[in-house]
mmCIF file of C-alpha atoms in Angstrom:
data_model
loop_
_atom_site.group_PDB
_atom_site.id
_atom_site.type_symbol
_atom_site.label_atom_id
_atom_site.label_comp_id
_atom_site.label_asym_id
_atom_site.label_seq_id
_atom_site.Cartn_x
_atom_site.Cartn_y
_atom_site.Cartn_z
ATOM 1 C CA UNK K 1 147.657 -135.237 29.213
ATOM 2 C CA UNK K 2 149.374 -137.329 26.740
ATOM 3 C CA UNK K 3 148.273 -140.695 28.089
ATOM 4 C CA UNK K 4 150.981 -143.020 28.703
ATOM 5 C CA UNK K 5 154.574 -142.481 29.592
ATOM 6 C CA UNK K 6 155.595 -139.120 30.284
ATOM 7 C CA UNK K 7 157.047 -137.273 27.644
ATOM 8 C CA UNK K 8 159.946 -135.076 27.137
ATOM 9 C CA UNK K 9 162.011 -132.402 24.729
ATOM 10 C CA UNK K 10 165.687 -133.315 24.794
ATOM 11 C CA UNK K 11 167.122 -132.023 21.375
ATOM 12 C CA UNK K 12 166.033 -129.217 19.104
ATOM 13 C CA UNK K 13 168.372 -127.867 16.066
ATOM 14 C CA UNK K 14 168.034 -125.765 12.633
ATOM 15 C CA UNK K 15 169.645 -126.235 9.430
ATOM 16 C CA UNK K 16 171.204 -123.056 7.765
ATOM 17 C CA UNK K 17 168.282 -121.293 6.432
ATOM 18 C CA UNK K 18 168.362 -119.057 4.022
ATOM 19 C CA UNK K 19 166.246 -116.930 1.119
ATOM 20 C CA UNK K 20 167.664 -119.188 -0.769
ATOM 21 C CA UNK K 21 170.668 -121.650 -0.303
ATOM 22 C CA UNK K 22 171.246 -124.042 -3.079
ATOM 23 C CA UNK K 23 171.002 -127.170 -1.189
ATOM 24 C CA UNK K 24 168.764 -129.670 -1.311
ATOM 25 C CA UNK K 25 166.001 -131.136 1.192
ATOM 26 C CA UNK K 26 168.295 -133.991 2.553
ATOM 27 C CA UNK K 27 170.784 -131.379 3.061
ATOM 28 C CA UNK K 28 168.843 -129.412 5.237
ATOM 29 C CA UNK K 29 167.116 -132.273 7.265
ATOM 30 C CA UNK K 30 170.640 -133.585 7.967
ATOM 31 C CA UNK K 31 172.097 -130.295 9.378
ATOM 32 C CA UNK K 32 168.970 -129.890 11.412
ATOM 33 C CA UNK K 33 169.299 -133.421 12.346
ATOM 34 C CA UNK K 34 172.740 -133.498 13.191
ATOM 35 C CA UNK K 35 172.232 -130.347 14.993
ATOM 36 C CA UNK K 36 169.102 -132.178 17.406
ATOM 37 C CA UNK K 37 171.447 -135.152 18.429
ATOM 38 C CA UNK K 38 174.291 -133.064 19.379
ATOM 39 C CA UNK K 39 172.315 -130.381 21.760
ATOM 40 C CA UNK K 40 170.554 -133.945 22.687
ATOM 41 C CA UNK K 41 174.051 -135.635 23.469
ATOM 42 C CA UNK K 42 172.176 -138.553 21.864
ATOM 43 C CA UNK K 43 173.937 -140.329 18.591
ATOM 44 C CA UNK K 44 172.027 -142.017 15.278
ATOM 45 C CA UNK K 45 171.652 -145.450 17.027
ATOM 46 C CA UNK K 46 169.578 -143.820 19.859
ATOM 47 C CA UNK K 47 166.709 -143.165 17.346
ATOM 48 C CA UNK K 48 164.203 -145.313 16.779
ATOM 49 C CA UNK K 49 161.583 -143.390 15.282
ATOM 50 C CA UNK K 50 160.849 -140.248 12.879
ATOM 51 C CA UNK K 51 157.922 -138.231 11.838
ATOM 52 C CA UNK K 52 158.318 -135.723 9.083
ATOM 53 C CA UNK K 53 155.344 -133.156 7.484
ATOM 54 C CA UNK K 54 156.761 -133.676 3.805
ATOM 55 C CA UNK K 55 159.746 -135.239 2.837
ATOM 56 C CA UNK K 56 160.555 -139.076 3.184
ATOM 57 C CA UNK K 57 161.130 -140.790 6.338
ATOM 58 C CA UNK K 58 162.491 -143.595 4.813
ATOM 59 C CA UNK K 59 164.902 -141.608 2.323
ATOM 60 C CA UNK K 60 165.710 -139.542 6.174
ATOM 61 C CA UNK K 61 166.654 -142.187 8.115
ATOM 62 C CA UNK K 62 168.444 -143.947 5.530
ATOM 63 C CA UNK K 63 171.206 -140.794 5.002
ATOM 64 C CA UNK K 64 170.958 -140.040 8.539
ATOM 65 C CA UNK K 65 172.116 -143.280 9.987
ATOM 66 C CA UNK K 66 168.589 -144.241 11.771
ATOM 67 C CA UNK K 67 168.529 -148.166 11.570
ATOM 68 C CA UNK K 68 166.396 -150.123 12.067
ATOM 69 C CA UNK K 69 163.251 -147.576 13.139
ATOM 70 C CA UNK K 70 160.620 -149.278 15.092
ATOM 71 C CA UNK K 71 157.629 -146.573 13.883
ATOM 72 C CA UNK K 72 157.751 -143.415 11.220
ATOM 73 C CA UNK K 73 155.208 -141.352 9.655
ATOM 74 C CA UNK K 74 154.933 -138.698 7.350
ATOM 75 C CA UNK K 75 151.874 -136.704 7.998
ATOM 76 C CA UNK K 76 150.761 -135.302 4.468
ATOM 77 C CA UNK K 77 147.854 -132.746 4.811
ATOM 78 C CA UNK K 78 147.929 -131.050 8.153
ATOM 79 C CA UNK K 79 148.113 -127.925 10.607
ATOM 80 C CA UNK K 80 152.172 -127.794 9.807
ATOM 81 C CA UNK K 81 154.574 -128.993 11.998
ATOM 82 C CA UNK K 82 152.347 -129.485 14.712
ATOM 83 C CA UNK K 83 151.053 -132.707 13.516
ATOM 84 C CA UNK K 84 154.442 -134.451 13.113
ATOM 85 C CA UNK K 85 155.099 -133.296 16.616
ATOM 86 C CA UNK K 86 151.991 -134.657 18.243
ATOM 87 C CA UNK K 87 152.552 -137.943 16.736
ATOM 88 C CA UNK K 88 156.297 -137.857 17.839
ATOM 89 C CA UNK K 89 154.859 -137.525 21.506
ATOM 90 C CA UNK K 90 152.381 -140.059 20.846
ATOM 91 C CA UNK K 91 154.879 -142.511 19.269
ATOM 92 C CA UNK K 92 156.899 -142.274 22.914
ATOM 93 C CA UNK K 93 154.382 -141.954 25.179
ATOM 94 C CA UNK K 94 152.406 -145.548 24.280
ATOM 95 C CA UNK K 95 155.595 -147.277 23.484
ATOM 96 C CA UNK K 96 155.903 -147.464 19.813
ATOM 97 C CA UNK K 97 159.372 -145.894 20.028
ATOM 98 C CA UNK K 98 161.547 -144.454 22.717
ATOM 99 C CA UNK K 99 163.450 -141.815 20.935
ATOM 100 C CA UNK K 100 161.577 -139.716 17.734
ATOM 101 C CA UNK K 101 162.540 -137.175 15.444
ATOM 102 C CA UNK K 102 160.078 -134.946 14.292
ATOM 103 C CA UNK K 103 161.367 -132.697 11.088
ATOM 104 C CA UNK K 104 160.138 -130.314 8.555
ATOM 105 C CA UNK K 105 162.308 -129.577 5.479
ATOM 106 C CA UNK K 106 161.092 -126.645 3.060
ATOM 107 C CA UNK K 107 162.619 -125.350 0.137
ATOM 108 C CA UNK K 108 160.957 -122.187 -1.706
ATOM 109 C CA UNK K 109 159.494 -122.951 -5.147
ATOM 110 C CA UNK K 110 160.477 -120.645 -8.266
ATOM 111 C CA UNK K 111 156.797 -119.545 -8.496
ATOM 112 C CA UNK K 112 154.057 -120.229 -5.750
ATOM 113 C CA UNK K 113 151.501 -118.276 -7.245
ATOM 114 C CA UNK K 114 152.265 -120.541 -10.337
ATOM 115 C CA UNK K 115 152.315 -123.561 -7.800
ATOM 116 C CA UNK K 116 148.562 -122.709 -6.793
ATOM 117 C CA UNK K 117 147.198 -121.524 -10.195
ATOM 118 C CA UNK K 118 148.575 -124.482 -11.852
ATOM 119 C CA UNK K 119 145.095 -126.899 -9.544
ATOM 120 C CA UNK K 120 145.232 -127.593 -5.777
ATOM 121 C CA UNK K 121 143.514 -131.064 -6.141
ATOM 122 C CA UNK K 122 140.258 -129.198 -4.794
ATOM 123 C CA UNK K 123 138.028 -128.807 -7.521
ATOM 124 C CA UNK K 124 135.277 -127.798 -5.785
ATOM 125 C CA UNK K 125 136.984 -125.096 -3.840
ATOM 126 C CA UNK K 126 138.423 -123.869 -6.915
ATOM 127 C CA UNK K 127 135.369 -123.118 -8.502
ATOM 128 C CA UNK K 128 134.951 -120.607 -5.431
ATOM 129 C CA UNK K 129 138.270 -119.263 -5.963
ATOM 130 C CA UNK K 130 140.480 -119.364 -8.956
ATOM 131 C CA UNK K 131 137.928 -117.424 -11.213
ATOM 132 C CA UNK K 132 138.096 -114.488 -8.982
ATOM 133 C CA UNK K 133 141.822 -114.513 -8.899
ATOM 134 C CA UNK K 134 142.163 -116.221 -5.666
ATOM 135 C CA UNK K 135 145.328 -118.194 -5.915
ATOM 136 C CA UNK K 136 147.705 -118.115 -3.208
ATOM 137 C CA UNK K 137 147.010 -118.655 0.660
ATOM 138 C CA UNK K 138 147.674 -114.478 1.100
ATOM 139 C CA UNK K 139 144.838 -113.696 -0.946
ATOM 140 C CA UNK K 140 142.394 -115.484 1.892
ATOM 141 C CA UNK K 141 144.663 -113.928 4.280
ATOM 142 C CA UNK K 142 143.743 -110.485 2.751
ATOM 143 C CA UNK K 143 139.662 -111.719 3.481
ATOM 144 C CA UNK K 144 140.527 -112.900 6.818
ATOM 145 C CA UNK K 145 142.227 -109.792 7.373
ATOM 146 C CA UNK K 146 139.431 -107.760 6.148
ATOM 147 C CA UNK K 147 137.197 -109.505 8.127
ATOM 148 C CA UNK K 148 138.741 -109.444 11.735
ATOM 149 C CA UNK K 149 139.329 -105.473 11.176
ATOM 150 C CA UNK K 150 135.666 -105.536 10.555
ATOM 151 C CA UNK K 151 134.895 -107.587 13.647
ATOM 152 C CA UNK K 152 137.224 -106.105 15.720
ATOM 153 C CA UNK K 153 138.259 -103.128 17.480
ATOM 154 C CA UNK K 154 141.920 -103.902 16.467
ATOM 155 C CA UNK K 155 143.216 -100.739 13.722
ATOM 156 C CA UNK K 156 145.915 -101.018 10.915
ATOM 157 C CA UNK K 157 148.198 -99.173 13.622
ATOM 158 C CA UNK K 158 147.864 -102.591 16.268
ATOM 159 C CA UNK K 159 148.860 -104.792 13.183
ATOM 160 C CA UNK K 160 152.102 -102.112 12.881
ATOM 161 C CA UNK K 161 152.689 -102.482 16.660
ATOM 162 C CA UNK K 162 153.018 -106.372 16.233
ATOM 163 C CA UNK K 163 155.354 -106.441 13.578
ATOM 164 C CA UNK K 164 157.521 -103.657 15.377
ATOM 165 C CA UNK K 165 157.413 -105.977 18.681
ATOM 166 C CA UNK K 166 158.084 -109.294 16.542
ATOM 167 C CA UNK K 167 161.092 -107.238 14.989
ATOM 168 C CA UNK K 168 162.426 -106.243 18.356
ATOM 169 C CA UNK K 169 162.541 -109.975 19.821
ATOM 170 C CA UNK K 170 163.850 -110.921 16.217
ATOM 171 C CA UNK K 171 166.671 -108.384 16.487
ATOM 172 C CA UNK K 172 168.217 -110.015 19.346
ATOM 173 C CA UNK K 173 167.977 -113.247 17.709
ATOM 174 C CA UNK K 174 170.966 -114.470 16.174
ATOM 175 C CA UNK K 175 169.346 -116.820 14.444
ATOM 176 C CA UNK K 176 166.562 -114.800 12.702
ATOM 177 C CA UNK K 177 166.686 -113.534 8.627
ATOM 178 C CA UNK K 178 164.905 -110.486 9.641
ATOM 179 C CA UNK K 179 166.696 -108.335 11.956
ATOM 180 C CA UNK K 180 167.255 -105.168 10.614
ATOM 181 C CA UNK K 181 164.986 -102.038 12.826
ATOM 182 C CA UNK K 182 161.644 -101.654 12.144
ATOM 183 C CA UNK K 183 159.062 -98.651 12.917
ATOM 184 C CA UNK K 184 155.783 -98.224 12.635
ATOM 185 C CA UNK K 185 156.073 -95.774 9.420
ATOM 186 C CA UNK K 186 158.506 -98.977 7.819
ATOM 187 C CA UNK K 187 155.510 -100.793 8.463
ATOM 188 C CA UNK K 188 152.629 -98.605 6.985
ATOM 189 C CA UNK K 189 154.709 -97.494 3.674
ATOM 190 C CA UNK K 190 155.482 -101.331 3.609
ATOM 191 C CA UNK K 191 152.840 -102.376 -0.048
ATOM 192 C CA UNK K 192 149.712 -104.534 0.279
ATOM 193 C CA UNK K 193 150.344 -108.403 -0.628
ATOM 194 C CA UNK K 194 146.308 -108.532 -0.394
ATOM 195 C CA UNK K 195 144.382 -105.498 0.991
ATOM 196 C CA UNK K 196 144.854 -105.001 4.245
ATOM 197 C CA UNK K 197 147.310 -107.234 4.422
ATOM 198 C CA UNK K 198 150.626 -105.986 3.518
ATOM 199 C CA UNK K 199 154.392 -107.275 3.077
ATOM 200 C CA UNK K 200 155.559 -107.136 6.885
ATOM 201 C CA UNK K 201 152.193 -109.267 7.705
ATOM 202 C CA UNK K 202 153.522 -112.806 6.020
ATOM 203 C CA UNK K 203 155.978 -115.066 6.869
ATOM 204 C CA UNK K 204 159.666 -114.821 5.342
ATOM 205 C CA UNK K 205 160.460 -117.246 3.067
ATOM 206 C CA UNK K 206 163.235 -118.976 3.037
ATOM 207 C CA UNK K 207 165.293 -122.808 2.386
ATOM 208 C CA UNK K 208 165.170 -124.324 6.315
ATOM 209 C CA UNK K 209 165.006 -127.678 8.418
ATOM 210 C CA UNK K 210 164.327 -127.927 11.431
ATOM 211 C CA UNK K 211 164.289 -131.104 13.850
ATOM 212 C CA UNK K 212 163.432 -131.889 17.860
ATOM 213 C CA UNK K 213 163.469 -135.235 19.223
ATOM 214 C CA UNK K 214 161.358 -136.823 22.004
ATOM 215 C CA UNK K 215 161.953 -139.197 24.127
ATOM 216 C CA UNK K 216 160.292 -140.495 27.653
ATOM 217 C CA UNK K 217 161.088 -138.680 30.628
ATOM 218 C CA UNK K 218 162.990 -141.547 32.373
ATOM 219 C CA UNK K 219 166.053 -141.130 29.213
ATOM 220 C CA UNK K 220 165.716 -137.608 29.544
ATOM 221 C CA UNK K 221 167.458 -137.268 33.057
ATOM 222 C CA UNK K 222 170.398 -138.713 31.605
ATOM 223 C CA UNK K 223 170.831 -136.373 28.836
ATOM 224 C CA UNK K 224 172.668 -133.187 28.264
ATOM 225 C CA UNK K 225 169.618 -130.606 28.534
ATOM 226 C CA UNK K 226 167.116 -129.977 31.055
ATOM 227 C CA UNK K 227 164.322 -131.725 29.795
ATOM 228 C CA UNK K 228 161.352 -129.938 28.506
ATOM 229 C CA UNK K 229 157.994 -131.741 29.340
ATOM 230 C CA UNK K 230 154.645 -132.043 27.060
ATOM 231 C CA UNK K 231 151.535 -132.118 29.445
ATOM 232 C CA UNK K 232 149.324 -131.996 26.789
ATOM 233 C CA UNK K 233 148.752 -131.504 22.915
ATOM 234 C CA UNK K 234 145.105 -131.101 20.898
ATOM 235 C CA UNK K 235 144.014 -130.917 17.103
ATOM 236 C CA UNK K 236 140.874 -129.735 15.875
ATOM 237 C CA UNK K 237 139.470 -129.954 12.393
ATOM 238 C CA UNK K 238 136.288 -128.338 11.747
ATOM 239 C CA UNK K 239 135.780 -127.807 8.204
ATOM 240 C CA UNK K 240 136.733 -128.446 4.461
ATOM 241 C CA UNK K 241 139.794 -126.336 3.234
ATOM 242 C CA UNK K 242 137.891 -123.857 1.725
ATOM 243 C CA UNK K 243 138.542 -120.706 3.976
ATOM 244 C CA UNK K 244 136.485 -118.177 1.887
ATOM 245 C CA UNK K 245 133.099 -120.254 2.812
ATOM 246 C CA UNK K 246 134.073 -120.866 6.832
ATOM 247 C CA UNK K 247 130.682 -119.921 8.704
ATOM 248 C CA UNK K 248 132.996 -117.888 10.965
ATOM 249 C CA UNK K 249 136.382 -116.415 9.543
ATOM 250 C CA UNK K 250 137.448 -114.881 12.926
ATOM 251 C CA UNK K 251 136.409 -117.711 15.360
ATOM 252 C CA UNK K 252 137.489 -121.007 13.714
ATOM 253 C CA UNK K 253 139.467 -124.118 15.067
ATOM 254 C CA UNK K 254 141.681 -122.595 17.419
ATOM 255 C CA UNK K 255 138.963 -122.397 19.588
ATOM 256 C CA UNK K 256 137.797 -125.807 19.525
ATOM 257 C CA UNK K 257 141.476 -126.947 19.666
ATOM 258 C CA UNK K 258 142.477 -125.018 23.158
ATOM 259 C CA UNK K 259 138.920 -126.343 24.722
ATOM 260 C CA UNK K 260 140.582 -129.376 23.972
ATOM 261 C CA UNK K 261 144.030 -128.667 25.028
ATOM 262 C CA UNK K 262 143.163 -127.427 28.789
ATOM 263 C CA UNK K 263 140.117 -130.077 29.068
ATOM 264 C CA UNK K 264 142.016 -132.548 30.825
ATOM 265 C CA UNK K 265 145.075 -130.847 33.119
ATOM 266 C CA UNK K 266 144.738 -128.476 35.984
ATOM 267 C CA UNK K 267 146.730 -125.919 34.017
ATOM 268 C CA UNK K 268 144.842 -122.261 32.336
ATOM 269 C CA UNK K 269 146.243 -120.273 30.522
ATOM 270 C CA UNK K 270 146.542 -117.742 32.962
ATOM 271 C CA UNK K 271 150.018 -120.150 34.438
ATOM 272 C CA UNK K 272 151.479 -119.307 30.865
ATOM 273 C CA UNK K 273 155.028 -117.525 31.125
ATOM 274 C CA UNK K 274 155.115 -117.671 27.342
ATOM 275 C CA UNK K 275 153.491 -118.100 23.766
ATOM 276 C CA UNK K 276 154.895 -119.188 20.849
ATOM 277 C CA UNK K 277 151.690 -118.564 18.480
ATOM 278 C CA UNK K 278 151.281 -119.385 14.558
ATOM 279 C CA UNK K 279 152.215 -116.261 12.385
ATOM 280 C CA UNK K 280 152.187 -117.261 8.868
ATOM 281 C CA UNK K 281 150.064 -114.394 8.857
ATOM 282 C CA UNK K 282 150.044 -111.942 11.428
ATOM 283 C CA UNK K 283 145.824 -111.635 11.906
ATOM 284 C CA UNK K 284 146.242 -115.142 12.873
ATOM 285 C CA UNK K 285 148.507 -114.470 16.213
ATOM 286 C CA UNK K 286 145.859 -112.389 16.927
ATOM 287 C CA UNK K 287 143.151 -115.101 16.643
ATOM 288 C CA UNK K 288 145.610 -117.488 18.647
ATOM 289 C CA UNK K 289 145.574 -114.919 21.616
ATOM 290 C CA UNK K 290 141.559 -114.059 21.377
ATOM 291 C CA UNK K 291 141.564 -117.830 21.400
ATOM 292 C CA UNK K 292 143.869 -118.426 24.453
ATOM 293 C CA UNK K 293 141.391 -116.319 26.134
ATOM 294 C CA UNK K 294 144.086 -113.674 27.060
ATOM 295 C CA UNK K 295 142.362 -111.031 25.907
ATOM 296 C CA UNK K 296 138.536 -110.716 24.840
ATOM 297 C CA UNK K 297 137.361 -111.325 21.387
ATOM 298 C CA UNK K 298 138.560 -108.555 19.357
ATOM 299 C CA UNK K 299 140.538 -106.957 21.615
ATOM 300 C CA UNK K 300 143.820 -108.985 20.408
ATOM 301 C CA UNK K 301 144.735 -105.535 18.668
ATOM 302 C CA UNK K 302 144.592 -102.810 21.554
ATOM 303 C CA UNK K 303 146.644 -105.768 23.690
ATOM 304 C CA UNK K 304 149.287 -105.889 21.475
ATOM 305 C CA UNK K 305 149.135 -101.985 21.009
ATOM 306 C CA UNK K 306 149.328 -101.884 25.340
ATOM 307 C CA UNK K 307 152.389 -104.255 25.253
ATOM 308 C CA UNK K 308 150.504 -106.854 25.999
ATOM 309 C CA UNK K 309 152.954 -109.022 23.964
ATOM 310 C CA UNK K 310 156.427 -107.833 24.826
ATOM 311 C CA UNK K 311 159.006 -109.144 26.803
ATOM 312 C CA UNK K 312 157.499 -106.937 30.275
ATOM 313 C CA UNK K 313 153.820 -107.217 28.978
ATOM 314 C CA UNK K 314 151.138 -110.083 30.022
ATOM 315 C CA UNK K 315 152.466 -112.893 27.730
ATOM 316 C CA UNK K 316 155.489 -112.739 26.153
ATOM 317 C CA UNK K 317 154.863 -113.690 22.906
ATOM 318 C CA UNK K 318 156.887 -115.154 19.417
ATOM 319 C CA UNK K 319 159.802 -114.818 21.381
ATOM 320 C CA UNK K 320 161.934 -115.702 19.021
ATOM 321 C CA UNK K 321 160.707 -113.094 16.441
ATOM 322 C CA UNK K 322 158.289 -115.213 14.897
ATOM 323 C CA UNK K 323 157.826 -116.568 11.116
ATOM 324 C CA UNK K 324 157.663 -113.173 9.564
ATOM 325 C CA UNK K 325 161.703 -112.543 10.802
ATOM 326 C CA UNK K 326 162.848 -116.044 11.707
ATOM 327 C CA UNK K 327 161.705 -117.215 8.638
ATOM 328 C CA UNK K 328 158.819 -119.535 7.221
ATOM 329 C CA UNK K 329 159.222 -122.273 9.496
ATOM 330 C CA UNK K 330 155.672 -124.051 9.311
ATOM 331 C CA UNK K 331 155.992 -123.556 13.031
ATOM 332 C CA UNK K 332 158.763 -125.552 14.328
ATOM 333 C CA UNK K 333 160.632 -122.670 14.973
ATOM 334 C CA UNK K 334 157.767 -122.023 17.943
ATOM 335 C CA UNK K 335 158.410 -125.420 19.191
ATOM 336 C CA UNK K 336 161.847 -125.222 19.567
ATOM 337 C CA UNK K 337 161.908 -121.373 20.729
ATOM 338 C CA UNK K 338 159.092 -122.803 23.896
ATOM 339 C CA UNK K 339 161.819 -125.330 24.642
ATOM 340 C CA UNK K 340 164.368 -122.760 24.837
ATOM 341 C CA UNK K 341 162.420 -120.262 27.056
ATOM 342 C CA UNK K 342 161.633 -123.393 29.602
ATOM 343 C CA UNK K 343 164.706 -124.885 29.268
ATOM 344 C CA UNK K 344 166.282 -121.184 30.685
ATOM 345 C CA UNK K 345 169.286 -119.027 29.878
ATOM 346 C CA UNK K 346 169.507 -119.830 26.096
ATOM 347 C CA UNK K 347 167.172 -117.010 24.391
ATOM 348 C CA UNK K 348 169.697 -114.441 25.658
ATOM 349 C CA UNK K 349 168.360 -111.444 26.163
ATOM 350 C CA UNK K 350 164.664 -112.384 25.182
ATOM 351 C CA UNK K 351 164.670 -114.665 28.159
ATOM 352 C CA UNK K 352 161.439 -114.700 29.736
ATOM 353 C CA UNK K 353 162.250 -114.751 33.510
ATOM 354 C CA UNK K 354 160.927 -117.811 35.191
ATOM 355 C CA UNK K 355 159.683 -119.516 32.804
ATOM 356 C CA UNK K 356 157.696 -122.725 33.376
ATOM 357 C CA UNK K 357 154.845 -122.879 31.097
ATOM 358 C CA UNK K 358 154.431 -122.577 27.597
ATOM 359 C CA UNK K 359 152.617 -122.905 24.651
ATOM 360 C CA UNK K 360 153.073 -123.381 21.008
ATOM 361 C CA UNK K 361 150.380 -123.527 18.316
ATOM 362 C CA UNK K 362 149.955 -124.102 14.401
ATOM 363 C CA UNK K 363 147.194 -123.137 11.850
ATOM 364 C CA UNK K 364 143.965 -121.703 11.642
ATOM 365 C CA UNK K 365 141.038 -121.876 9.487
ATOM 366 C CA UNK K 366 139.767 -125.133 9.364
ATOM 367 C CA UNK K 367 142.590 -127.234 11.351
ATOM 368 C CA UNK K 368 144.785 -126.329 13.687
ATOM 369 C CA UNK K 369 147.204 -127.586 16.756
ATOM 370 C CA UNK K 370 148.329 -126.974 20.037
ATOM 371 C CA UNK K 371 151.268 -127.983 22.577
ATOM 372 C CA UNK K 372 151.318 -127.648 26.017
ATOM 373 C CA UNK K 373 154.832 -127.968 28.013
ATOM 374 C CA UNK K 374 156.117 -127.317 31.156
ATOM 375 C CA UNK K 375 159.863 -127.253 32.785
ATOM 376 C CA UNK K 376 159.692 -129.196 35.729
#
């Protein structure tokens, strides 16, 4: 439960994302904006709040016509978009503000790796790190990896078998950069990024906003969509950033974060229809559903390799095509593809049928999040 007034999803919307567009950061966050409010039927007066995970609120609602705002917040260091989320429902539901924006902007840099190399503001991590050549988050990816194939009974095959299914939800998605077919071979001759992970396991990444406004559930009814409601949300945090030296690399905070999530509702996840689950890196979606409880520890891989995942399978899952084919998103793209599932009829022909319950996660490692909504 989020405590309070009841909560709802009454807008999502996207910028144009691309590899890389040429715009700028206000750019984006207005189309994605502008985009919210219309499938909303809401206009720039109606908000009264914003939360953003980098960017400027202030600088935001100045260009976008959101005056006076009664609460904002930009997040800094957190699971993703998650966090600005969670405090957008938290905003609303204790009365802070009746109508918040939550938005991530990202634009690629020139060099990441350069980005990293170039200090992190963690010099103790460092020391654990850079001298080995351990620079960029897919080189801890590549441990992680390593580590849950080690653990596991999962084989490089499963991790070919989620990309493939990923692919096919992405390829009916208008809306995702990768669509083109994608086999199993594609996936094997695809070249490590950081042994065993390889190309097709990261995100995509690409120039995007995103935005989805929340409001309570008494101005939802009046507004154009079928509201989508958040029953409950959780973070955990359970170590320093320093992934390599986790006690556990397989069993971290999304754990502790869905113990947290389901400790206080009569839901399970056995009444999800649907989850939209964090794939910066596809070992993590993995984690996510070992987490969920959906399948046992370590048996993540052989589900997905059953169709476990799939449209027909047990849970539907990344819908939408997830990160690695919709495009780096920092996980608002799960948030609004959950909304669209519950809200019915508008993911086409990746509609799950029914749909009532579903959740959407960020992160792993040492901090992660989790929302719970429902369509009725």
């Amino acid at each position: 439960m989020t405590g309070g007034r009841r909560v709802a999803i009454v807008g999502v919307g996207y910028s144009d994302a691309g590899r890389r567009t040429g715009l700028s950061e206000l750019h984006h966050a207005a189309q994605a904006a502008r985009a919210a409010l219309v499938d909303a039927g809401l206009e720039s007066a109606d908000i009264d709040g914003l939360t953003t995970w980098g960017g400027n609120p202030i600088d935001f609602a100045h260009m976008l016509g959101f005056s006076p705002l009664r609460w904002h917040l930009d997040v800094g260091i957190s699971p993703a978009f998650i966090s600005p989320a969670i405090h957008a429902v938290h905003a609303v539901a204790s009365g802070q503000a009746d109508t918040v924006v939550a938005m991530r902007v990202i634009l690629q840099q020139p060099s990441q790796a350069n980005l990293w190399a170039g200090g992190t503001g963690m010099a103790f991590d460092a020391q654990f790190q850079h001298p080995f050549g351990d620079l960029m988050p897919a080189q801890w990816a590549g441990l992680l990896t390593n580590r849950y194939l080690h653990e596991s009974d999962a084989t490089e095959e499963d991790f070919a078998n989620f990309a493939v299914t990923q692919r096919g939800y992405a390829a009916k998605n208008p809306e995702a950069l990768m669509r083109e077919p994608l086999t199993v071979e594609d996936y094997l001759a695809a070249p490590y990024i950081s042994k065993p992970l390889r190309l097709l396991d990261c995100d995509y990444p690409c120039d995007s906003g995103a935005a989805v406004i929340f409001t309570t559930e008494q101005r939802a009814r009046d507004l154009r969509q079928k509201p989508v409601f958040v029953e409950a949300t959780a973070l955990s945090a359970t170590h320093d950033m320093t992934f390599e030296l986790l006690p556990d690399m397989v069993r971290t905070s999304p754990v502790h974060c869905l113990r947290e999530l389901w400790s206080n509702i009569d839901l399970t996840a056995a009444d999800l229809d649907c989850a939209q689950l964090y794939d910066g890196f596809s070992v993590i979606t993995l984690q996510w559903l070992e987490a969920l409880g959906i399948c046992e520890p370590g048996q993540a891989g052989p589900f997905v390799s059953g169709g476990g995942t799939s449209l027909t399978g047990a849970l539907p899952t990344n819908t939408d095509g997830g990160a690695c084919n919709v495009g780096r998103r920092h996980g608002a793209n799960f948030c609004i593809e959950a909304t669209r599932q519950l809200r019915g009829g508008q993911s086409g022909e990746r509609q799950v049928a029914d749909a009532e319950v579903a959740v959407w996660t960020n992160a792993v490692g040492p901090f992660s999040g989790a929302m719970l909504l429902t369509g009725s």
